Tab-separated table of C-alpha atoms in Angstrom:
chain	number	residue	atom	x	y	z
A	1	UNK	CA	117.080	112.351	214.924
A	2	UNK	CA	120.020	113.691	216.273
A	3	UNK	CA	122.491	110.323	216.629
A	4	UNK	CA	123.154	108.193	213.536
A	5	UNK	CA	122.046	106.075	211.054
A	6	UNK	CA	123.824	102.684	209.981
A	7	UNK	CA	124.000	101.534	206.662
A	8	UNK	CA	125.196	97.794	206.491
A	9	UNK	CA	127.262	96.962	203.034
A	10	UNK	CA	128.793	93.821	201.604
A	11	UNK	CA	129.866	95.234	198.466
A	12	UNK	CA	126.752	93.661	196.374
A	13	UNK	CA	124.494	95.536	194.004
A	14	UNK	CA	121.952	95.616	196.687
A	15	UNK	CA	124.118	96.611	199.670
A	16	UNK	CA	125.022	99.776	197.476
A	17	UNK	CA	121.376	100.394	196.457
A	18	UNK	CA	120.656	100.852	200.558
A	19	UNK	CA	124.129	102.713	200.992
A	20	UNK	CA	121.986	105.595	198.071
A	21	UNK	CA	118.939	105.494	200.236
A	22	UNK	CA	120.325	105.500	203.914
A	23	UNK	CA	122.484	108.713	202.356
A	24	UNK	CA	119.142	110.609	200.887
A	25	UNK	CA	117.516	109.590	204.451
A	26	UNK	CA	120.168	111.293	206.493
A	27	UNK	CA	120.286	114.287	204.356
A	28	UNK	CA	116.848	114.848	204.961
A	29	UNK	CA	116.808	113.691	209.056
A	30	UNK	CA	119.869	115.891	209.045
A	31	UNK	CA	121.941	112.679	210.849
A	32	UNK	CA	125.427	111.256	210.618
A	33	UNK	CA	125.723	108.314	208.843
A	34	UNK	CA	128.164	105.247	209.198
A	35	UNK	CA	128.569	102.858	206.685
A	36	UNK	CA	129.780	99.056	208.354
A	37	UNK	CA	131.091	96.179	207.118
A	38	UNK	CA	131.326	92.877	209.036
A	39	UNK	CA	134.557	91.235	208.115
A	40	UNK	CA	133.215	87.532	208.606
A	41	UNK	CA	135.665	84.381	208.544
A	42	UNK	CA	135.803	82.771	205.449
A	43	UNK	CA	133.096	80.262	205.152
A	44	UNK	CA	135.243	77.229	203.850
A	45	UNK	CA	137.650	77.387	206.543
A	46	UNK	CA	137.688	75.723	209.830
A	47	UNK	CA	136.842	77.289	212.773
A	48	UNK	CA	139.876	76.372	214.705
A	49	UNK	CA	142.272	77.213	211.814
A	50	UNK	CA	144.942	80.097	211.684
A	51	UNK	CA	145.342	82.426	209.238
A	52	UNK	CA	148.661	83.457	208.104
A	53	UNK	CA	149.057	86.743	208.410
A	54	UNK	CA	148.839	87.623	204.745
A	55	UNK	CA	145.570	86.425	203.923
A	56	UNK	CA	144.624	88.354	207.411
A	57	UNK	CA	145.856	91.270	205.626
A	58	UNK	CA	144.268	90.610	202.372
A	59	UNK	CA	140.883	90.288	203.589
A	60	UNK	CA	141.163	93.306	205.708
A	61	UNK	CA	142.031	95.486	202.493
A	62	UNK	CA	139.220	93.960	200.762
A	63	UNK	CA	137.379	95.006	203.352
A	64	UNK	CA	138.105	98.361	203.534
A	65	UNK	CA	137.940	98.782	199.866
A	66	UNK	CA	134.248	97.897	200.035
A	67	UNK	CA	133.316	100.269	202.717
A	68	UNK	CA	135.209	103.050	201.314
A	69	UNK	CA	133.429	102.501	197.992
A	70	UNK	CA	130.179	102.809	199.605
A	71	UNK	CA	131.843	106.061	201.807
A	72	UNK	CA	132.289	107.543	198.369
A	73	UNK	CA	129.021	106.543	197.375
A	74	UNK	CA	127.021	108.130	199.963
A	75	UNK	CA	129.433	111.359	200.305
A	76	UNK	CA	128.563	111.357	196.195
A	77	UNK	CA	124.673	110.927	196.677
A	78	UNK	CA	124.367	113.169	199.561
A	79	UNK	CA	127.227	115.736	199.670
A	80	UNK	CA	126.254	117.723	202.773
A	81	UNK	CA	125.768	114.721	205.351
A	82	UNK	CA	128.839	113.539	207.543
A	83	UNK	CA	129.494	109.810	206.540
A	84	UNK	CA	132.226	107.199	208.554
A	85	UNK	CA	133.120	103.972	207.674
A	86	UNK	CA	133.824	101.063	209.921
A	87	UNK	CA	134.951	97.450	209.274
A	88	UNK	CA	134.371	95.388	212.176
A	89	UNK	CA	135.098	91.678	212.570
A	90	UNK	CA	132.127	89.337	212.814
A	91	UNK	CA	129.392	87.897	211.160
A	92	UNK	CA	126.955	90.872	209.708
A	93	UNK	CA	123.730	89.988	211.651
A	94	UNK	CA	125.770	90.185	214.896
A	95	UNK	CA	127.807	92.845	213.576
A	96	UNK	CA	124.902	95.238	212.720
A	97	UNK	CA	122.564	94.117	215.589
A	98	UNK	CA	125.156	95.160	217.898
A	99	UNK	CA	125.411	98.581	215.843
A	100	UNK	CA	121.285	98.964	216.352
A	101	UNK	CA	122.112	99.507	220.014
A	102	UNK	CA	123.056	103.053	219.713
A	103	UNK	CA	122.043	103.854	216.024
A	104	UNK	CA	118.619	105.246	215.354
A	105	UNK	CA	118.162	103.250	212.161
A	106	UNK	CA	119.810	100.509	210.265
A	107	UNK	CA	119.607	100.297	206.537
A	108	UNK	CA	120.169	97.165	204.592
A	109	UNK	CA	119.492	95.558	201.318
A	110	UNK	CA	117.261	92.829	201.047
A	111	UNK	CA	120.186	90.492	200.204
A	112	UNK	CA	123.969	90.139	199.975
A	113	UNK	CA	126.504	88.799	198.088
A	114	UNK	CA	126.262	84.985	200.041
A	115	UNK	CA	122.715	84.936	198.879
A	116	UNK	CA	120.736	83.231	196.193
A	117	UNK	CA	120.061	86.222	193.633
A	118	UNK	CA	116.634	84.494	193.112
A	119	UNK	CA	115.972	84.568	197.398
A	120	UNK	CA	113.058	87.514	198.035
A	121	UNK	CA	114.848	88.221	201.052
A	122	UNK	CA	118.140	87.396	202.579
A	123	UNK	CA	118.840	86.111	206.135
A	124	UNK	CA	120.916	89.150	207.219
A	125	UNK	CA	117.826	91.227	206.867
A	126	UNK	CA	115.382	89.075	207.965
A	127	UNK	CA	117.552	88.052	211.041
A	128	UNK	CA	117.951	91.894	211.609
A	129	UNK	CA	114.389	92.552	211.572
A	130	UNK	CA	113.546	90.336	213.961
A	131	UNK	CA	116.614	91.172	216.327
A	132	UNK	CA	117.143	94.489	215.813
A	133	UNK	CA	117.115	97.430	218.939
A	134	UNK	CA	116.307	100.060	216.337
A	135	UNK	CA	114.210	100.209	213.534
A	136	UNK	CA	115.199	98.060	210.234
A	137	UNK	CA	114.484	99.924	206.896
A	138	UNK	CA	115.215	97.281	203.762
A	139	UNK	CA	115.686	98.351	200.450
A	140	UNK	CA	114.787	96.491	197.322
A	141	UNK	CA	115.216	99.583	195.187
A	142	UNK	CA	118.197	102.481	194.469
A	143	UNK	CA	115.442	104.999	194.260
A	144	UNK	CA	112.384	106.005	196.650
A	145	UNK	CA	109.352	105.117	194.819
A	146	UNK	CA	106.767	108.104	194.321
A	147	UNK	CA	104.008	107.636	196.346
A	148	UNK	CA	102.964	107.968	200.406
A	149	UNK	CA	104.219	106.390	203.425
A	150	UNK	CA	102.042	103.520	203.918
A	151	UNK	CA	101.852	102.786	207.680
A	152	UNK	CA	99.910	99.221	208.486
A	153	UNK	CA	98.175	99.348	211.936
A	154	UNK	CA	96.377	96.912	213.679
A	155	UNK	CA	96.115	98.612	217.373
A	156	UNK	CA	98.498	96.876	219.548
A	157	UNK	CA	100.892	98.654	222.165
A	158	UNK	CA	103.657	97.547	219.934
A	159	UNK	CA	102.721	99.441	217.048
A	160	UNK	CA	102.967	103.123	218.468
A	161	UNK	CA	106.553	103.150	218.158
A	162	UNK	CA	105.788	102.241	214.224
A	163	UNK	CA	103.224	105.552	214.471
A	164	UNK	CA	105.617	107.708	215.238
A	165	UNK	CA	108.518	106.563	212.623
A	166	UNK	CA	106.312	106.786	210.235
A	167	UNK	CA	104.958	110.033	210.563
A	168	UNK	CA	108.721	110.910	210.988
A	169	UNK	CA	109.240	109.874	207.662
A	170	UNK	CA	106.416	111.335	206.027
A	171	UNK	CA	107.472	114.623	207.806
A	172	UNK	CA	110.869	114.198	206.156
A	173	UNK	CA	109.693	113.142	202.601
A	174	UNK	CA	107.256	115.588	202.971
A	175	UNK	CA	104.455	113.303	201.484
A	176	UNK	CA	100.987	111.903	202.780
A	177	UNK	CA	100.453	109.110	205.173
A	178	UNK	CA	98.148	106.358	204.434
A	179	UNK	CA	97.164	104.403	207.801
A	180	UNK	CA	95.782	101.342	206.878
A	181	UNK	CA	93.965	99.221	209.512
A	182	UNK	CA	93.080	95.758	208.011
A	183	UNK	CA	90.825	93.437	210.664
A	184	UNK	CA	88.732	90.122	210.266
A	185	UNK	CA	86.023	88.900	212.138
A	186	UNK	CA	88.712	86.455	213.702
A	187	UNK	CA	91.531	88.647	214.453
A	188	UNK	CA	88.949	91.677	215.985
A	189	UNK	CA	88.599	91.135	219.561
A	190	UNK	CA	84.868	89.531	221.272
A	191	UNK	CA	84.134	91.558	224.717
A	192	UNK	CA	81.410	89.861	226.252
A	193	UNK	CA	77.734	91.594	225.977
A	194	UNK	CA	76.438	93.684	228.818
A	195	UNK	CA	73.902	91.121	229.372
A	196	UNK	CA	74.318	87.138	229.479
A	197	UNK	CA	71.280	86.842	228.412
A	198	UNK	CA	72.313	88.261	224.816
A	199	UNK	CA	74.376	86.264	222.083
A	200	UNK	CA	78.322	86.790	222.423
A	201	UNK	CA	78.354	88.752	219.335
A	202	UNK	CA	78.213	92.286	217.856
A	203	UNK	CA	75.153	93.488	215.848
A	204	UNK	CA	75.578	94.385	212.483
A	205	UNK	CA	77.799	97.046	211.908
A	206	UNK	CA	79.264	96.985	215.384
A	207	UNK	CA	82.116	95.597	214.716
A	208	UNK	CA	83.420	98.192	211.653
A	209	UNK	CA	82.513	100.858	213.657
A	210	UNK	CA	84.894	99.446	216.217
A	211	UNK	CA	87.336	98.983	214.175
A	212	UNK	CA	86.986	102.546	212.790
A	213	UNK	CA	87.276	103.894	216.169
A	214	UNK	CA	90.454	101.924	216.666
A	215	UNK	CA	92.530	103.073	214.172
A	216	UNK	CA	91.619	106.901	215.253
A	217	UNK	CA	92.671	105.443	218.967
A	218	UNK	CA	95.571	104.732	217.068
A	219	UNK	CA	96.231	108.150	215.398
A	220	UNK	CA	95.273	110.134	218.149
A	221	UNK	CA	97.259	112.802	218.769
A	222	UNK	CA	99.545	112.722	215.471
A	223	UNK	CA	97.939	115.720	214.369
A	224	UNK	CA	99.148	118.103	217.433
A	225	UNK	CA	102.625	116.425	216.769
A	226	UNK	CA	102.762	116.630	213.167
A	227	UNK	CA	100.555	118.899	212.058
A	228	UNK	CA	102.039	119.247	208.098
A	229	UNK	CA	101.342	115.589	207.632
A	230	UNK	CA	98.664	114.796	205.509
A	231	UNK	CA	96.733	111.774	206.610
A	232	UNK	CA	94.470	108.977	204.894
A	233	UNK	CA	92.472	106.399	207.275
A	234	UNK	CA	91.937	103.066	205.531
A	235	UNK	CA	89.961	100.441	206.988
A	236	UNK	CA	89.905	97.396	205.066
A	237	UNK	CA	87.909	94.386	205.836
A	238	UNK	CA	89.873	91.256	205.247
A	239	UNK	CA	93.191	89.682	206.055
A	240	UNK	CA	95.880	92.285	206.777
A	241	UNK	CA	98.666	90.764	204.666
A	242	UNK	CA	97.596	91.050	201.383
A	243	UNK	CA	95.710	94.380	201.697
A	244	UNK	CA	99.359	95.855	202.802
A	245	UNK	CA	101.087	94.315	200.332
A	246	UNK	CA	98.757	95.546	197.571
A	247	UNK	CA	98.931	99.151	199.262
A	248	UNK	CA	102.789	98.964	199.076
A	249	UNK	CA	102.113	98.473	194.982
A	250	UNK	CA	101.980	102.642	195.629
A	251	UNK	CA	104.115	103.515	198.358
A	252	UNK	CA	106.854	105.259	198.850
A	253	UNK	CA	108.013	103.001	202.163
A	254	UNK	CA	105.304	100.487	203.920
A	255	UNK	CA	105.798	100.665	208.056
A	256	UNK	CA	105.046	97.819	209.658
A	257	UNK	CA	105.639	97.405	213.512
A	258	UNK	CA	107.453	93.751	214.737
A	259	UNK	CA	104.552	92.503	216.179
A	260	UNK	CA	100.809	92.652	216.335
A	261	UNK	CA	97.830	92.036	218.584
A	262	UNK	CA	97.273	88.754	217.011
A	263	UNK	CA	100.540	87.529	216.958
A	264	UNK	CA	102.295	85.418	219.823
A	265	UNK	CA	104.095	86.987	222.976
A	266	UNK	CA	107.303	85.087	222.458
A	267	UNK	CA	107.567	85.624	219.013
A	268	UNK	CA	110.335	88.246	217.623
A	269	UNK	CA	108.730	88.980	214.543
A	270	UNK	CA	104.895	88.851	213.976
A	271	UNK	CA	103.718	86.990	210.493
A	272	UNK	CA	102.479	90.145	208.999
A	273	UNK	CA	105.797	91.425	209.271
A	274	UNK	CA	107.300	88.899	207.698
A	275	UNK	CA	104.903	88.512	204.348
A	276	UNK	CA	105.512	91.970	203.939
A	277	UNK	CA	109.188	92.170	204.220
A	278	UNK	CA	109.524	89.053	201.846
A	279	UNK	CA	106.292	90.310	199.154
A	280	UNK	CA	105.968	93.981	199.262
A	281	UNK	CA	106.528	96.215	196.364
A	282	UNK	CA	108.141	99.152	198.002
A	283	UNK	CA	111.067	99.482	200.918
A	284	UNK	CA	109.730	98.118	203.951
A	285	UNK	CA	110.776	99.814	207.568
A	286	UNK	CA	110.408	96.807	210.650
A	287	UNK	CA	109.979	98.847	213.710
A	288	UNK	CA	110.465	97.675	217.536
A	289	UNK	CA	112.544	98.871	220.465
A	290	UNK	CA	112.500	102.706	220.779
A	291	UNK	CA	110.555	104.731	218.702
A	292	UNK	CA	113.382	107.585	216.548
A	293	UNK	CA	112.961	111.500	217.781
A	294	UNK	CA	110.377	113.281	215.798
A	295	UNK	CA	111.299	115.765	213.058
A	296	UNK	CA	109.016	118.810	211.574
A	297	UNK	CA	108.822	119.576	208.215
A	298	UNK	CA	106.818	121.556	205.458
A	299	UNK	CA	103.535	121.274	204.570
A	300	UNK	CA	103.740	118.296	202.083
A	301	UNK	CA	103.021	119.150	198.175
């Protein structure tokens, strides 16, 4: 990378806990980061109402104190990295989807203080996965698991930009790279046989091997680009939302892309993506719109 990273904070426990990780991240990506704040309209008052100018005032302090306690807290975690603050006025999914415009990655927690504490995911980041120009890392957790990048493919065009962030990351962690292709006799696709004649269906064993051969398809090239990436192909047979949230029981960060080859043209945000942002065990990075520049790092330990 060599723009900036966004961290979005609110001030809650789980704001903060992405402010710790977005700080580590640009350490290692050797990237600016700037932490925002969306200084929304209070929810009980009308939309046509005036504020008197000391409440204004009020709210805007309160506002700043909460970004410059997260300033403080990422200048703490990561001492080397340059961090800004910004308050800006809005709602936060407008606020930071309008930041993922020119950022290379926005950071959020998977809920904020106007959430249910019991919710498994909050609508700012769900809303922001789904809208997002950049890619959308959420963080459940203070501290990155140990464990690999876990990067869930299924073949489409829209996953290469996921490829490549993930392989960034790995790079940057400087840990392995499970690719995990999961595929069902109903989501695989049916070319018709060579001959009419013959049933419209592969033989035995046709089918995995395709499968097999998609997910190098898939990989192919990652090697020349990132050579001191350690990779692990995983081909699972069966539906691909539970086999990536059960890999994510291990991972570091699960990669998922916005939307796959089974999922509908219109749609924002594919149903994979979804189960795995509200059900997976580790930080979860949503990734559509343009891929992030690619970094090099050592040889993995």
């Amino acid at each position: 990378m060599s723009g900036f990273m966004v961290v979005g904070t609110d001030g809650s426990a789980p704001s903060l806990d992405a402010v710790a990780w977005a700080a580590r991240e640009a350490e290692l990506r050797k990237t600016a980061l700037r932490v925002v704040h969306a200084l929304a309209r209070p929810g009980h008052l009308p939309l046509d109402s005036v504020l008197p100018r000391a409440v204004r005032e009020h709210f805007r302090r309160e506002a700043d104190a909460v970004v410059d306690e997260a300033v403080l807290m990422a200048r703490t975690t990561a001492p080397g990295i340059e961090v800004s603050g910004l308050v800006r006025p809005g709602e936060p999914l407008t606020v930071l989807t309008a930041e993922s415009r020119s950022a290379d990655l926005i950071v959020v927690g998977h809920r904020g203080l106007s959430e249910f504490a019991g919710t498994l995911l909050g609508s700012t980041a769900g809303g922001l996965a789904a809208h997002a120009r950049c890619p959308v890392l959420v963080v459940r957790e203070p501290e990155a698991p140990v464990g690999p990048v876990v990067l869930g493919l299924d073949g489409s065009p829209a996953g290469t930009a996921a490829v490549r962030f993930a392989f960034e990351e790995a790079a940057a962690q400087r840990v392995r790279l499970v690719a995990l292709h999961a595929w069902t006799a109903w989501n695989a696709p049916l070319p018709p046989p060579a001959d009419a004649s013959e049933p419209y269906a592969y033989g035995p064993g046709v089918l995995a091997a395709e499968e097999e051969r998609l997910l190098a398809e898939s990989l192919a090239g990652t090697g020349d680009t990132y050579p001191d990436v350690k990779v692990e192909r995983r081909t699972v047979h069966g539906p691909a939302r539970p086999a990536l949230i059960e890999a994510s029981r291990t991972a570091r960060l699960t990669v998922v892309g916005s939307r796959g080859r089974g999922g509908f043209t219109g749609l924002l945000l594919g149903s994979v993506s979804q189960a795995v942002l509200h059900h997976a065990h580790s930080p979860v990075a949503v990734v559509r719109g343009r891929p992030s520049r690619h970094v090099r790092a050592e040889r993995p330990e």
